[in-house]
Amino acid sequence: MNRYLNNKSLVIAGAVVALLSFSQCTPKQSATVSSAPNTTPQADQSKGLKDYFKDDFLMGVAVSSRSIRTDSALILKEFNSVTAENDMKVGVIHPAEDRWNWKNADDIVAFAERHHIKIRGHNLLWHKQGADWMFTGPDGKPASKELLLKRLHDHIFTVLSRYKGKMYVWDVVNEAIEDGPDTTMMYRESSPWWKAFKSPEFIEAAFRYAHEADPTAKLYYNEFNSERPDKREKIFKLLKKLKADKVPIDGVGFQAHWTVGRPSADQIRKALDEVISLGLEVQFTELDITVHTKPVEVISGKAPVDPGFTPEAEAKQIDKYKMVFDIFRQYKKHIKAVTFWNVSDRGSWLDSRGGGSAGDPIPSPAVFIKAYPLLFDVNNQRKKAYWAVVNK
Ligand code: XIL
């Protein structure tokens, strides 16, 4: 065919392609692009992610008490594990010493049980979305270590007793390692927990209390940017210490808030090898791959421009998803579950962070740029990346 094309028609064809790519750059168009029928001849429409990976690991998704209603069809078709995105976090479920918000968490547990879906508990100790009241004593002064440990113990026992036997995993401690790449500081010393203890004692205590409260749940340390070499080494040190101190830890959660630019395959493998060498199991607990390598810049005085889900971004994302799932399959013996953070590109927690990933500076004032980080598009339809992942 091509040899019949003369120069003039080539120029016209080029202009059409350029026009098409330009129009696809606007966020409005991107919905249309990603909602095109993403089917391939080999696709079996009757199966969901949980079926494609049934011999490998569980497939999970972060949910809210709202999304289990609005997105239940997709959740039930694709997933066999859920995590509460926010509803079990300490400050959300236990906002005051004598106040508990059980409703949303209970609804998620009931939904999962009704549909025979497994539930990950998230989380029991974090420097964010925590309970500020825990850190102040009855006299208005900073709480003593003893009082803090008692409150941590009581919190963990109350939550784990209520859901005893219902959670197959708990993220016991979340993000206790310093994220800054330019410091030798090992622990996150800005955390109120560190400030109160000045030692990792609270980390060990949380695991011991959780094990006592529900010996059937697997207990995890959960962290982000775990593949970056400097942070990987710090995490490895902490894990070795926990093992040496006979702390009841079963596994490590790699949050996997990634971008089309990072991490590399080699970095993921190295991080996995280290964790596995300690006899720990693994889950990818919060997977998303934003199409932006960093938050979209705010040009002062002008409205930020959302580049949308461009064909270039789509291609890069497909490659990255394929690469990471190839690794997941290779390590399936050690990987117990892969959980996506949010259901579809219709709403990702990254959208309100300028489309950047965890650890990236959050633009201020807040900028809304869509991150398009998941396997389902803004219309909850399967993206091409979905088929790239399930078709080995
Ligand atoms: C995020 C939620 O998705 C947001 O809705 C909330 O505003 C902030 O927390 N690491 C974690 C998750 O362990 O709990 C975080 O979830 C994302 C980063």
mmCIF file of C-alpha atoms and ligand atoms in Angstrom:
data_model
loop_
_atom_site.group_PDB
_atom_site.id
_atom_site.type_symbol
_atom_site.label_atom_id
_atom_site.label_comp_id
_atom_site.label_asym_id
_atom_site.label_seq_id
_atom_site.Cartn_x
_atom_site.Cartn_y
_atom_site.Cartn_z
ATOM 1 C CA MET A 1 0.000 0.000 0.000
ATOM 2 C CA ASN A 2 2.657 2.433 1.155
ATOM 3 C CA ARG A 3 4.397 2.544 -2.193
ATOM 4 C CA TYR A 4 1.250 4.092 -3.721
ATOM 5 C CA LEU A 5 1.433 7.020 -1.316
ATOM 6 C CA ASN A 6 2.937 10.125 -2.852
ATOM 7 C CA ASN A 7 4.583 12.885 -0.850
ATOM 8 C CA LYS A 8 1.442 14.977 -0.747
ATOM 9 C CA SER A 9 -0.690 12.254 0.830
ATOM 10 C CA LEU A 10 2.094 11.577 3.343
ATOM 11 C CA VAL A 11 1.984 15.210 4.423
ATOM 12 C CA ILE A 12 -1.811 15.058 4.785
ATOM 13 C CA ALA A 13 -1.609 11.797 6.746
ATOM 14 C CA GLY A 14 1.034 13.342 9.007
ATOM 15 C CA ALA A 15 -1.156 16.352 9.668
ATOM 16 C CA VAL A 16 -4.107 14.117 10.568
ATOM 17 C CA VAL A 17 -1.972 12.116 13.018
ATOM 18 C CA ALA A 18 -0.624 15.337 14.563
ATOM 19 C CA LEU A 19 -4.136 16.723 14.898
ATOM 20 C CA LEU A 20 -5.380 13.519 16.483
ATOM 21 C CA SER A 21 -2.570 13.403 19.037
ATOM 22 C CA PHE A 22 -3.102 17.071 19.819
ATOM 23 C CA SER A 23 -6.811 16.559 20.449
ATOM 24 C CA GLN A 24 -6.051 13.584 22.689
ATOM 25 C CA CYS A 25 -3.879 15.780 24.897
ATOM 26 C CA THR A 26 -6.806 17.532 26.493
ATOM 27 C CA PRO A 27 -8.231 15.985 29.661
ATOM 28 C CA LYS A 28 -11.726 16.094 28.177
ATOM 29 C CA GLN A 29 -10.696 13.893 25.283
ATOM 30 C CA SER A 30 -8.762 11.542 27.468
ATOM 31 C CA ALA A 31 -11.967 10.014 28.804
ATOM 32 C CA THR A 32 -12.907 9.144 25.230
ATOM 33 C CA VAL A 33 -9.478 7.704 24.503
ATOM 34 C CA SER A 34 -9.402 5.465 27.534
ATOM 35 C CA SER A 35 -13.003 4.344 27.129
ATOM 36 C CA ALA A 36 -12.449 2.956 23.631
ATOM 37 C CA PRO A 37 -13.236 -0.773 23.629
ATOM 38 C CA ASN A 38 -10.065 -2.241 25.100
ATOM 39 C CA THR A 39 -10.610 -5.759 23.948
ATOM 40 C CA THR A 40 -8.154 -8.086 22.311
ATOM 41 C CA PRO A 41 -8.964 -11.282 20.440
ATOM 42 C CA GLN A 42 -7.483 -13.400 23.203
ATOM 43 C CA ALA A 43 -9.555 -11.664 25.889
ATOM 44 C CA ASP A 44 -11.962 -13.797 27.872
ATOM 45 C CA GLN A 45 -14.628 -11.344 29.043
ATOM 46 C CA SER A 46 -16.087 -13.744 31.582
ATOM 47 C CA LYS A 47 -12.964 -13.646 33.738
ATOM 48 C CA GLY A 48 -11.743 -10.974 36.153
ATOM 49 C CA LEU A 49 -8.276 -10.225 37.528
ATOM 50 C CA LYS A 50 -8.871 -12.654 40.396
ATOM 51 C CA ASP A 51 -9.455 -15.460 37.889
ATOM 52 C CA TYR A 52 -6.502 -14.632 35.674
ATOM 53 C CA PHE A 53 -4.224 -14.698 38.736
ATOM 54 C CA LYS A 54 -5.946 -17.443 40.708
ATOM 55 C CA ASP A 55 -2.856 -19.658 40.749
ATOM 56 C CA ASP A 56 -0.539 -16.764 41.595
ATOM 57 C CA PHE A 57 -1.823 -14.408 44.286
ATOM 58 C CA LEU A 58 -4.951 -12.615 45.496
ATOM 59 C CA MET A 59 -5.990 -9.484 43.617
ATOM 60 C CA GLY A 60 -7.120 -6.659 45.861
ATOM 61 C CA VAL A 61 -8.468 -3.122 45.799
ATOM 62 C CA ALA A 62 -8.758 -0.250 48.263
ATOM 63 C CA VAL A 63 -12.397 0.559 48.952
ATOM 64 C CA SER A 64 -14.550 2.985 50.892
ATOM 65 C CA SER A 65 -18.011 2.488 52.350
ATOM 66 C CA ARG A 66 -19.196 4.444 49.283
ATOM 67 C CA SER A 67 -17.281 2.552 46.570
ATOM 68 C CA ILE A 68 -18.553 -0.813 47.789
ATOM 69 C CA ARG A 69 -21.972 0.465 46.723
ATOM 70 C CA THR A 70 -21.173 2.544 43.628
ATOM 71 C CA ASP A 71 -18.526 0.202 42.173
ATOM 72 C CA SER A 72 -19.668 -3.130 43.552
ATOM 73 C CA ALA A 73 -20.119 -4.766 40.119
ATOM 74 C CA LEU A 74 -16.528 -4.075 39.131
ATOM 75 C CA ILE A 75 -15.148 -4.965 42.566
ATOM 76 C CA LEU A 76 -16.962 -8.305 42.647
ATOM 77 C CA LYS A 77 -16.000 -9.223 39.106
ATOM 78 C CA GLU A 78 -12.310 -8.386 39.393
ATOM 79 C CA PHE A 79 -11.119 -8.715 43.001
ATOM 80 C CA ASN A 80 -10.956 -11.209 45.862
ATOM 81 C CA SER A 81 -9.332 -9.027 48.524
ATOM 82 C CA VAL A 82 -10.180 -5.553 49.832
ATOM 83 C CA THR A 83 -8.469 -2.942 52.001
ATOM 84 C CA ALA A 84 -10.319 -0.051 53.642
ATOM 85 C CA GLU A 85 -8.744 3.026 52.047
ATOM 86 C CA ASN A 86 -9.290 5.168 55.161
ATOM 87 C CA ASP A 87 -11.993 3.703 57.361
ATOM 88 C CA MET A 88 -9.825 1.627 59.698
ATOM 89 C CA LYS A 89 -7.074 4.190 60.257
ATOM 90 C CA VAL A 90 -6.570 5.071 63.905
ATOM 91 C CA GLY A 91 -7.761 8.687 63.761
ATOM 92 C CA VAL A 92 -10.764 7.773 61.622
ATOM 93 C CA ILE A 93 -12.042 4.798 63.613
ATOM 94 C CA HIS A 94 -11.034 6.094 67.068
ATOM 95 C CA PRO A 95 -11.197 9.916 67.002
ATOM 96 C CA ALA A 96 -11.398 10.337 70.782
ATOM 97 C CA GLU A 97 -10.493 8.072 73.696
ATOM 98 C CA ASP A 98 -14.111 7.091 74.290
ATOM 99 C CA ARG A 99 -15.423 7.474 70.707
ATOM 100 C CA TRP A 100 -15.392 4.845 67.972
ATOM 101 C CA ASN A 101 -16.601 5.171 64.373
ATOM 102 C CA TRP A 102 -17.345 1.555 63.499
ATOM 103 C CA LYS A 103 -20.035 2.069 60.887
ATOM 104 C CA ASN A 104 -17.947 2.374 57.696
ATOM 105 C CA ALA A 105 -15.416 -0.263 58.710
ATOM 106 C CA ASP A 106 -18.223 -2.655 59.688
ATOM 107 C CA ASP A 107 -19.961 -2.063 56.338
ATOM 108 C CA ILE A 108 -16.778 -2.938 54.443
ATOM 109 C CA VAL A 109 -16.238 -6.081 56.531
ATOM 110 C CA ALA A 110 -19.874 -7.153 56.033
ATOM 111 C CA PHE A 111 -19.626 -6.557 52.270
ATOM 112 C CA ALA A 112 -16.464 -8.622 52.032
ATOM 113 C CA GLU A 113 -17.847 -11.445 54.145
ATOM 114 C CA ARG A 114 -21.100 -11.533 52.191
ATOM 115 C CA HIS A 115 -19.129 -12.006 48.984
ATOM 116 C CA HIS A 116 -16.373 -14.255 50.349
ATOM 117 C CA ILE A 117 -13.723 -11.628 49.722
ATOM 118 C CA LYS A 118 -10.669 -11.473 51.965
ATOM 119 C CA ILE A 119 -9.947 -8.362 54.035
ATOM 120 C CA ARG A 120 -6.618 -6.673 54.754
ATOM 121 C CA GLY A 121 -6.592 -4.535 57.886
ATOM 122 C CA HIS A 122 -5.019 -1.087 57.336
ATOM 123 C CA ASN A 123 -3.507 0.146 59.670
ATOM 124 C CA LEU A 124 -2.661 0.168 63.389
ATOM 125 C CA LEU A 125 0.112 2.743 63.708
ATOM 126 C CA TRP A 126 0.970 5.594 61.326
ATOM 127 C CA HIS A 127 2.207 9.154 61.712
ATOM 128 C CA LYS A 128 -0.686 10.347 59.519
ATOM 129 C CA GLN A 129 -4.441 10.111 60.076
ATOM 130 C CA GLY A 130 -3.613 9.148 63.663
ATOM 131 C CA ALA A 131 -5.361 9.954 66.902
ATOM 132 C CA ASP A 132 -3.921 13.208 68.267
ATOM 133 C CA TRP A 133 -5.624 12.653 71.609
ATOM 134 C CA MET A 134 -3.296 9.718 72.302
ATOM 135 C CA PHE A 135 -0.329 12.050 72.667
ATOM 136 C CA THR A 136 -1.752 14.250 75.412
ATOM 137 C CA GLY A 137 -2.075 13.143 79.041
ATOM 138 C CA PRO A 138 -5.017 13.935 81.349
ATOM 139 C CA ASP A 139 -3.017 16.862 82.774
ATOM 140 C CA GLY A 140 -2.732 18.433 79.293
ATOM 141 C CA LYS A 141 0.987 17.616 79.146
ATOM 142 C CA PRO A 142 2.553 15.226 76.599
ATOM 143 C CA ALA A 143 1.519 11.660 77.397
ATOM 144 C CA SER A 144 4.172 9.497 79.067
ATOM 145 C CA LYS A 145 5.572 6.477 77.224
ATOM 146 C CA GLU A 146 3.633 4.204 79.597
ATOM 147 C CA LEU A 147 0.349 5.944 78.855
ATOM 148 C CA LEU A 148 1.041 5.895 75.107
ATOM 149 C CA LEU A 149 1.798 2.176 75.192
ATOM 150 C CA LYS A 150 -1.384 1.536 77.176
ATOM 151 C CA ARG A 151 -3.431 3.510 74.634
ATOM 152 C CA LEU A 152 -1.788 1.729 71.724
ATOM 153 C CA HIS A 153 -2.451 -1.613 73.421
ATOM 154 C CA ASP A 154 -6.093 -0.799 74.108
ATOM 155 C CA HIS A 155 -6.642 0.515 70.590
ATOM 156 C CA ILE A 156 -5.140 -2.566 68.971
ATOM 157 C CA PHE A 157 -6.996 -4.971 71.265
ATOM 158 C CA THR A 158 -10.361 -3.271 70.701
ATOM 159 C CA VAL A 159 -10.034 -3.250 66.894
ATOM 160 C CA LEU A 160 -8.536 -6.721 66.532
ATOM 161 C CA SER A 161 -11.023 -8.287 68.953
ATOM 162 C CA ARG A 162 -13.950 -6.856 67.026
ATOM 163 C CA TYR A 163 -12.612 -8.241 63.748
ATOM 164 C CA LYS A 164 -10.929 -11.349 65.121
ATOM 165 C CA GLY A 165 -10.518 -14.043 62.499
ATOM 166 C CA LYS A 166 -11.957 -11.761 59.814
ATOM 167 C CA MET A 167 -8.747 -10.105 58.634
ATOM 168 C CA TYR A 168 -6.141 -12.279 56.979
ATOM 169 C CA VAL A 169 -3.504 -9.546 57.296
ATOM 170 C CA TRP A 170 -2.948 -6.372 59.296
ATOM 171 C CA ASP A 171 -0.615 -3.564 58.291
ATOM 172 C CA VAL A 172 0.618 -3.081 61.829
ATOM 173 C CA VAL A 173 3.106 -0.267 61.317
ATOM 174 C CA ASN A 174 3.007 2.074 58.327
ATOM 175 C CA GLU A 175 5.883 4.217 57.003
ATOM 176 C CA ALA A 176 8.198 4.366 60.045
ATOM 177 C CA ILE A 177 11.370 4.797 57.954
ATOM 178 C CA GLU A 178 12.573 8.261 56.878
ATOM 179 C CA ASP A 179 11.737 8.935 53.218
ATOM 180 C CA GLY A 180 14.156 11.797 52.492
ATOM 181 C CA PRO A 181 16.881 10.520 50.143
ATOM 182 C CA ASP A 182 19.540 12.991 51.349
ATOM 183 C CA THR A 183 19.840 12.003 54.957
ATOM 184 C CA THR A 184 21.391 9.157 56.900
ATOM 185 C CA MET A 185 18.513 9.446 59.397
ATOM 186 C CA MET A 186 16.981 5.974 59.533
ATOM 187 C CA TYR A 187 13.646 6.405 61.290
ATOM 188 C CA ARG A 188 10.982 9.006 60.546
ATOM 189 C CA GLU A 189 11.910 11.248 63.442
ATOM 190 C CA SER A 190 9.224 13.805 62.622
ATOM 191 C CA SER A 191 6.555 11.250 63.579
ATOM 192 C CA PRO A 192 4.811 11.922 66.898
ATOM 193 C CA TRP A 193 5.528 8.306 67.807
ATOM 194 C CA TRP A 194 9.258 8.766 67.340
ATOM 195 C CA LYS A 195 9.196 12.085 69.183
ATOM 196 C CA ALA A 196 7.599 10.407 72.187
ATOM 197 C CA PHE A 197 9.876 7.330 72.249
ATOM 198 C CA LYS A 198 13.142 8.345 70.535
ATOM 199 C CA SER A 199 13.562 4.641 69.782
ATOM 200 C CA PRO A 200 11.786 1.967 67.711
ATOM 201 C CA GLU A 201 10.200 0.538 70.897
ATOM 202 C CA PHE A 202 6.696 1.546 69.735
ATOM 203 C CA ILE A 203 7.150 -0.425 66.502
ATOM 204 C CA GLU A 204 7.954 -3.631 68.331
ATOM 205 C CA ALA A 205 5.162 -3.052 70.865
ATOM 206 C CA ALA A 206 2.557 -2.648 68.108
ATOM 207 C CA PHE A 207 3.488 -6.008 66.569
ATOM 208 C CA ARG A 208 3.460 -7.804 69.926
ATOM 209 C CA TYR A 209 0.052 -6.396 70.890
ATOM 210 C CA ALA A 210 -1.389 -7.285 67.481
ATOM 211 C CA HIS A 211 -0.110 -10.837 67.691
ATOM 212 C CA GLU A 212 -1.586 -11.281 71.156
ATOM 213 C CA ALA A 213 -4.908 -9.803 70.088
ATOM 214 C CA ASP A 214 -5.343 -11.931 66.941
ATOM 215 C CA PRO A 215 -2.788 -14.717 66.530
ATOM 216 C CA THR A 216 -4.440 -15.840 63.277
ATOM 217 C CA ALA A 217 -3.745 -12.609 61.337
ATOM 218 C CA LYS A 218 -0.508 -12.191 59.421
ATOM 219 C CA LEU A 219 1.308 -9.083 60.571
ATOM 220 C CA TYR A 220 2.973 -6.737 58.076
ATOM 221 C CA TYR A 221 5.292 -3.764 57.994
ATOM 222 C CA ASN A 222 4.039 -1.470 55.187
ATOM 223 C CA GLU A 223 6.191 1.146 53.408
ATOM 224 C CA PHE A 224 6.499 3.228 50.214
ATOM 225 C CA ASN A 225 9.521 3.994 48.016
ATOM 226 C CA SER A 226 10.892 0.701 49.360
ATOM 227 C CA GLU A 227 12.779 -0.022 46.142
ATOM 228 C CA ARG A 228 14.892 3.158 46.204
ATOM 229 C CA PRO A 229 18.343 1.807 47.170
ATOM 230 C CA ASP A 230 19.021 4.123 50.139
ATOM 231 C CA LYS A 231 15.590 3.547 51.650
ATOM 232 C CA ARG A 232 15.649 -0.154 50.832
ATOM 233 C CA GLU A 233 18.755 -0.545 52.988
ATOM 234 C CA LYS A 234 17.134 1.253 55.919
ATOM 235 C CA ILE A 235 14.035 -0.910 55.690
ATOM 236 C CA PHE A 236 16.211 -4.014 55.508
ATOM 237 C CA LYS A 237 18.005 -2.917 58.695
ATOM 238 C CA LEU A 238 14.712 -2.447 60.517
ATOM 239 C CA LEU A 239 13.411 -5.836 59.355
ATOM 240 C CA LYS A 240 16.626 -7.568 60.460
ATOM 241 C CA LYS A 241 16.308 -5.936 63.857
ATOM 242 C CA LEU A 242 12.666 -7.017 64.216
ATOM 243 C CA LYS A 243 13.606 -10.595 63.313
ATOM 244 C CA ALA A 244 16.597 -10.557 65.700
ATOM 245 C CA ASP A 245 14.346 -9.282 68.513
ATOM 246 C CA LYS A 246 11.840 -12.072 67.764
ATOM 247 C CA VAL A 247 9.086 -9.607 66.976
ATOM 248 C CA PRO A 248 6.067 -11.409 65.461
ATOM 249 C CA ILE A 249 6.272 -10.062 61.916
ATOM 250 C CA ASP A 250 5.146 -12.187 58.953
ATOM 251 C CA GLY A 251 5.497 -9.979 55.953
ATOM 252 C CA VAL A 252 6.277 -6.762 54.213
ATOM 253 C CA GLY A 253 3.875 -4.579 52.261
ATOM 254 C CA PHE A 254 5.400 -2.767 49.317
ATOM 255 C CA GLN A 255 2.953 0.068 48.802
ATOM 256 C CA ALA A 256 4.038 0.362 45.155
ATOM 257 C CA HIS A 257 2.959 3.943 44.528
ATOM 258 C CA TRP A 258 4.956 4.086 41.336
ATOM 259 C CA THR A 259 5.233 6.255 38.218
ATOM 260 C CA VAL A 260 5.834 5.434 34.569
ATOM 261 C CA GLY A 261 9.449 6.438 35.305
ATOM 262 C CA ARG A 262 10.259 4.493 38.460
ATOM 263 C CA PRO A 263 11.292 2.112 39.945
ATOM 264 C CA SER A 264 13.392 -0.020 37.617
ATOM 265 C CA ALA A 265 12.946 -3.773 37.316
ATOM 266 C CA ASP A 266 16.314 -4.264 38.933
ATOM 267 C CA GLN A 267 15.357 -2.112 41.933
ATOM 268 C CA ILE A 268 12.136 -4.067 42.457
ATOM 269 C CA ARG A 269 13.958 -7.404 42.273
ATOM 270 C CA LYS A 270 16.676 -6.338 44.709
ATOM 271 C CA ALA A 271 14.119 -5.134 47.256
ATOM 272 C CA LEU A 272 12.146 -8.370 46.918
ATOM 273 C CA ASP A 273 15.278 -10.501 47.280
ATOM 274 C CA GLU A 274 16.237 -8.791 50.526
ATOM 275 C CA VAL A 275 12.835 -9.215 52.125
ATOM 276 C CA ILE A 276 12.561 -12.827 51.012
ATOM 277 C CA SER A 277 16.048 -13.601 52.354
ATOM 278 C CA LEU A 278 14.646 -12.908 55.832
ATOM 279 C CA GLY A 279 11.913 -15.519 55.418
ATOM 280 C CA LEU A 280 9.190 -12.871 55.164
ATOM 281 C CA GLU A 281 6.237 -12.976 52.789
ATOM 282 C CA VAL A 282 5.307 -10.082 50.527
ATOM 283 C CA GLN A 283 2.278 -8.165 49.347
ATOM 284 C CA PHE A 284 2.071 -5.232 46.973
ATOM 285 C CA THR A 285 -0.425 -3.303 49.021
ATOM 286 C CA GLU A 286 -1.254 -0.005 47.277
ATOM 287 C CA LEU A 287 -0.315 -0.347 43.625
ATOM 288 C CA ASP A 288 -0.828 2.552 41.242
ATOM 289 C CA ILE A 289 1.343 3.834 38.399
ATOM 290 C CA THR A 290 0.772 7.511 37.668
ATOM 291 C CA VAL A 291 1.412 8.715 34.120
ATOM 292 C CA HIS A 292 3.295 11.740 35.518
ATOM 293 C CA THR A 293 6.891 11.295 36.624
ATOM 294 C CA LYS A 294 6.329 14.120 39.107
ATOM 295 C CA PRO A 295 3.424 16.396 40.062
ATOM 296 C CA VAL A 296 2.455 18.630 37.149
ATOM 297 C CA GLU A 297 4.070 22.013 37.789
ATOM 298 C CA VAL A 298 1.968 24.976 38.698
ATOM 299 C CA ILE A 299 2.995 27.878 36.510
ATOM 300 C CA SER A 300 2.559 30.862 38.720
ATOM 301 C CA GLY A 301 -0.347 33.037 37.770
ATOM 302 C CA LYS A 302 -1.682 30.568 35.215
ATOM 303 C CA ALA A 303 -4.107 27.701 35.541
ATOM 304 C CA PRO A 304 -2.190 24.401 35.607
ATOM 305 C CA VAL A 305 -2.535 22.463 32.380
ATOM 306 C CA ASP A 306 -3.620 18.852 32.656
ATOM 307 C CA PRO A 307 -1.869 16.977 29.851
ATOM 308 C CA GLY A 308 -4.503 14.219 30.000
ATOM 309 C CA PHE A 309 -4.097 10.538 29.166
ATOM 310 C CA THR A 310 -2.028 10.951 26.002
ATOM 311 C CA PRO A 311 -1.178 8.018 23.719
ATOM 312 C CA GLU A 312 2.481 8.438 24.779
ATOM 313 C CA ALA A 313 1.549 8.220 28.455
ATOM 314 C CA GLU A 314 -0.658 5.226 27.751
ATOM 315 C CA ALA A 315 2.183 3.400 25.967
ATOM 316 C CA LYS A 316 4.637 4.053 28.799
ATOM 317 C CA GLN A 317 2.115 2.924 31.385
ATOM 318 C CA ILE A 318 1.394 -0.290 29.500
ATOM 319 C CA ASP A 319 5.131 -1.085 29.419
ATOM 320 C CA LYS A 320 5.545 -0.392 33.125
ATOM 321 C CA TYR A 321 2.524 -2.478 34.139
ATOM 322 C CA LYS A 322 3.753 -5.332 31.962
ATOM 323 C CA MET A 323 7.203 -5.152 33.484
ATOM 324 C CA VAL A 324 5.982 -5.165 37.061
ATOM 325 C CA PHE A 325 3.523 -8.005 36.540
ATOM 326 C CA ASP A 326 6.221 -10.071 34.837
ATOM 327 C CA ILE A 327 8.236 -9.680 38.051
ATOM 328 C CA PHE A 328 5.201 -10.446 40.227
ATOM 329 C CA ARG A 329 4.701 -13.689 38.332
ATOM 330 C CA GLN A 330 8.356 -14.620 38.703
ATOM 331 C CA TYR A 331 8.123 -14.093 42.487
ATOM 332 C CA LYS A 332 4.632 -15.534 42.930
ATOM 333 C CA LYS A 333 5.823 -18.079 45.461
ATOM 334 C CA HIS A 334 6.491 -15.230 47.899
ATOM 335 C CA ILE A 335 3.782 -12.762 46.893
ATOM 336 C CA LYS A 336 0.448 -13.294 48.643
ATOM 337 C CA ALA A 337 -1.577 -10.437 47.159
ATOM 338 C CA VAL A 338 -1.436 -7.458 44.825
ATOM 339 C CA THR A 339 -3.790 -4.639 45.820
ATOM 340 C CA PHE A 340 -4.618 -1.561 43.744
ATOM 341 C CA TRP A 341 -5.103 1.760 45.521
ATOM 342 C CA ASN A 342 -8.567 2.856 44.333
ATOM 343 C CA VAL A 343 -10.917 1.246 41.869
ATOM 344 C CA SER A 344 -10.491 3.148 38.612
ATOM 345 C CA ASP A 345 -9.103 6.297 36.993
ATOM 346 C CA ARG A 346 -12.448 7.936 37.755
ATOM 347 C CA GLY A 347 -11.011 8.774 41.167
ATOM 348 C CA SER A 348 -7.476 8.289 42.461
ATOM 349 C CA TRP A 349 -6.073 9.771 45.654
ATOM 350 C CA LEU A 350 -3.212 11.076 43.457
ATOM 351 C CA ASP A 351 -5.525 13.373 41.438
ATOM 352 C CA SER A 352 -5.565 15.932 44.238
ATOM 353 C CA ARG A 353 -1.782 15.805 44.576
ATOM 354 C CA GLY A 354 -1.029 17.255 41.152
ATOM 355 C CA GLY A 355 -0.983 13.733 39.705
ATOM 356 C CA GLY A 356 2.334 12.960 41.455
ATOM 357 C CA SER A 357 3.102 9.887 43.532
ATOM 358 C CA ALA A 358 3.630 9.168 47.255
ATOM 359 C CA GLY A 359 6.605 11.063 48.628
ATOM 360 C CA ASP A 360 6.446 13.733 45.904
ATOM 361 C CA PRO A 361 5.953 17.296 47.127
ATOM 362 C CA ILE A 362 2.247 18.079 47.194
ATOM 363 C CA PRO A 363 1.609 21.269 45.211
ATOM 364 C CA SER A 364 0.302 24.089 47.368
ATOM 365 C CA PRO A 365 -2.246 25.464 46.797
ATOM 366 C CA ALA A 366 -3.695 22.082 45.869
ATOM 367 C CA VAL A 367 -3.745 21.274 42.168
ATOM 368 C CA PHE A 368 -6.095 18.761 40.628
ATOM 369 C CA ILE A 369 -4.390 16.843 37.811
ATOM 370 C CA LYS A 370 -5.569 13.392 36.893
ATOM 371 C CA ALA A 371 -2.974 10.644 37.402
ATOM 372 C CA TYR A 372 -4.711 7.859 35.395
ATOM 373 C CA PRO A 373 -2.788 5.306 37.471
ATOM 374 C CA LEU A 374 -5.037 2.215 37.422
ATOM 375 C CA LEU A 375 -6.160 -0.618 35.134
ATOM 376 C CA PHE A 376 -9.721 0.716 34.716
ATOM 377 C CA ASP A 377 -10.505 3.999 32.957
ATOM 378 C CA VAL A 378 -12.684 6.941 33.952
ATOM 379 C CA ASN A 379 -15.726 4.936 32.853
ATOM 380 C CA ASN A 380 -14.677 1.874 34.877
ATOM 381 C CA GLN A 381 -13.763 0.066 31.633
ATOM 382 C CA ARG A 382 -10.671 -2.104 31.259
ATOM 383 C CA LYS A 383 -7.714 -0.206 29.808
ATOM 384 C CA LYS A 384 -5.188 -1.626 27.361
ATOM 385 C CA ALA A 385 -2.815 -1.973 30.314
ATOM 386 C CA TYR A 386 -5.333 -4.446 31.801
ATOM 387 C CA TRP A 387 -4.966 -6.749 28.819
ATOM 388 C CA ALA A 388 -1.197 -6.294 28.780
ATOM 389 C CA VAL A 389 -1.141 -7.497 32.386
ATOM 390 C CA VAL A 390 -3.453 -10.507 32.057
ATOM 391 C CA ASN A 391 -2.139 -11.741 28.683
ATOM 392 C CA LYS A 392 1.264 -13.079 29.625
HETATM 393 C C1 XIL B 1 -4.392 7.772 51.455
HETATM 394 C C2 XIL B 1 -5.846 7.753 51.008
HETATM 395 O O1 XIL B 1 -5.937 7.145 49.748
HETATM 396 C C3 XIL B 1 -6.386 9.165 50.961
HETATM 397 O O2 XIL B 1 -7.782 9.142 50.699
HETATM 398 C C4 XIL B 1 -6.126 9.882 52.275
HETATM 399 O O3 XIL B 1 -6.512 11.233 52.167
HETATM 400 C C5 XIL B 1 -4.655 9.812 52.643
HETATM 401 O O4 XIL B 1 -4.237 8.452 52.671
HETATM 402 N N1 XIL B 1 0.038 5.338 52.067
HETATM 403 C C6 XIL B 1 -0.908 4.655 52.787
HETATM 404 C C7 XIL B 1 -2.343 4.914 52.542
HETATM 405 O O5 XIL B 1 -0.565 3.741 53.551
HETATM 406 O O6 XIL B 1 -3.124 4.769 53.707
HETATM 407 C C8 XIL B 1 -2.573 6.297 51.955
HETATM 408 O O7 XIL B 1 -3.946 6.433 51.632
HETATM 409 C C9 XIL B 1 -1.692 6.486 50.747
HETATM 410 C C10 XIL B 1 -0.228 6.395 51.126
#
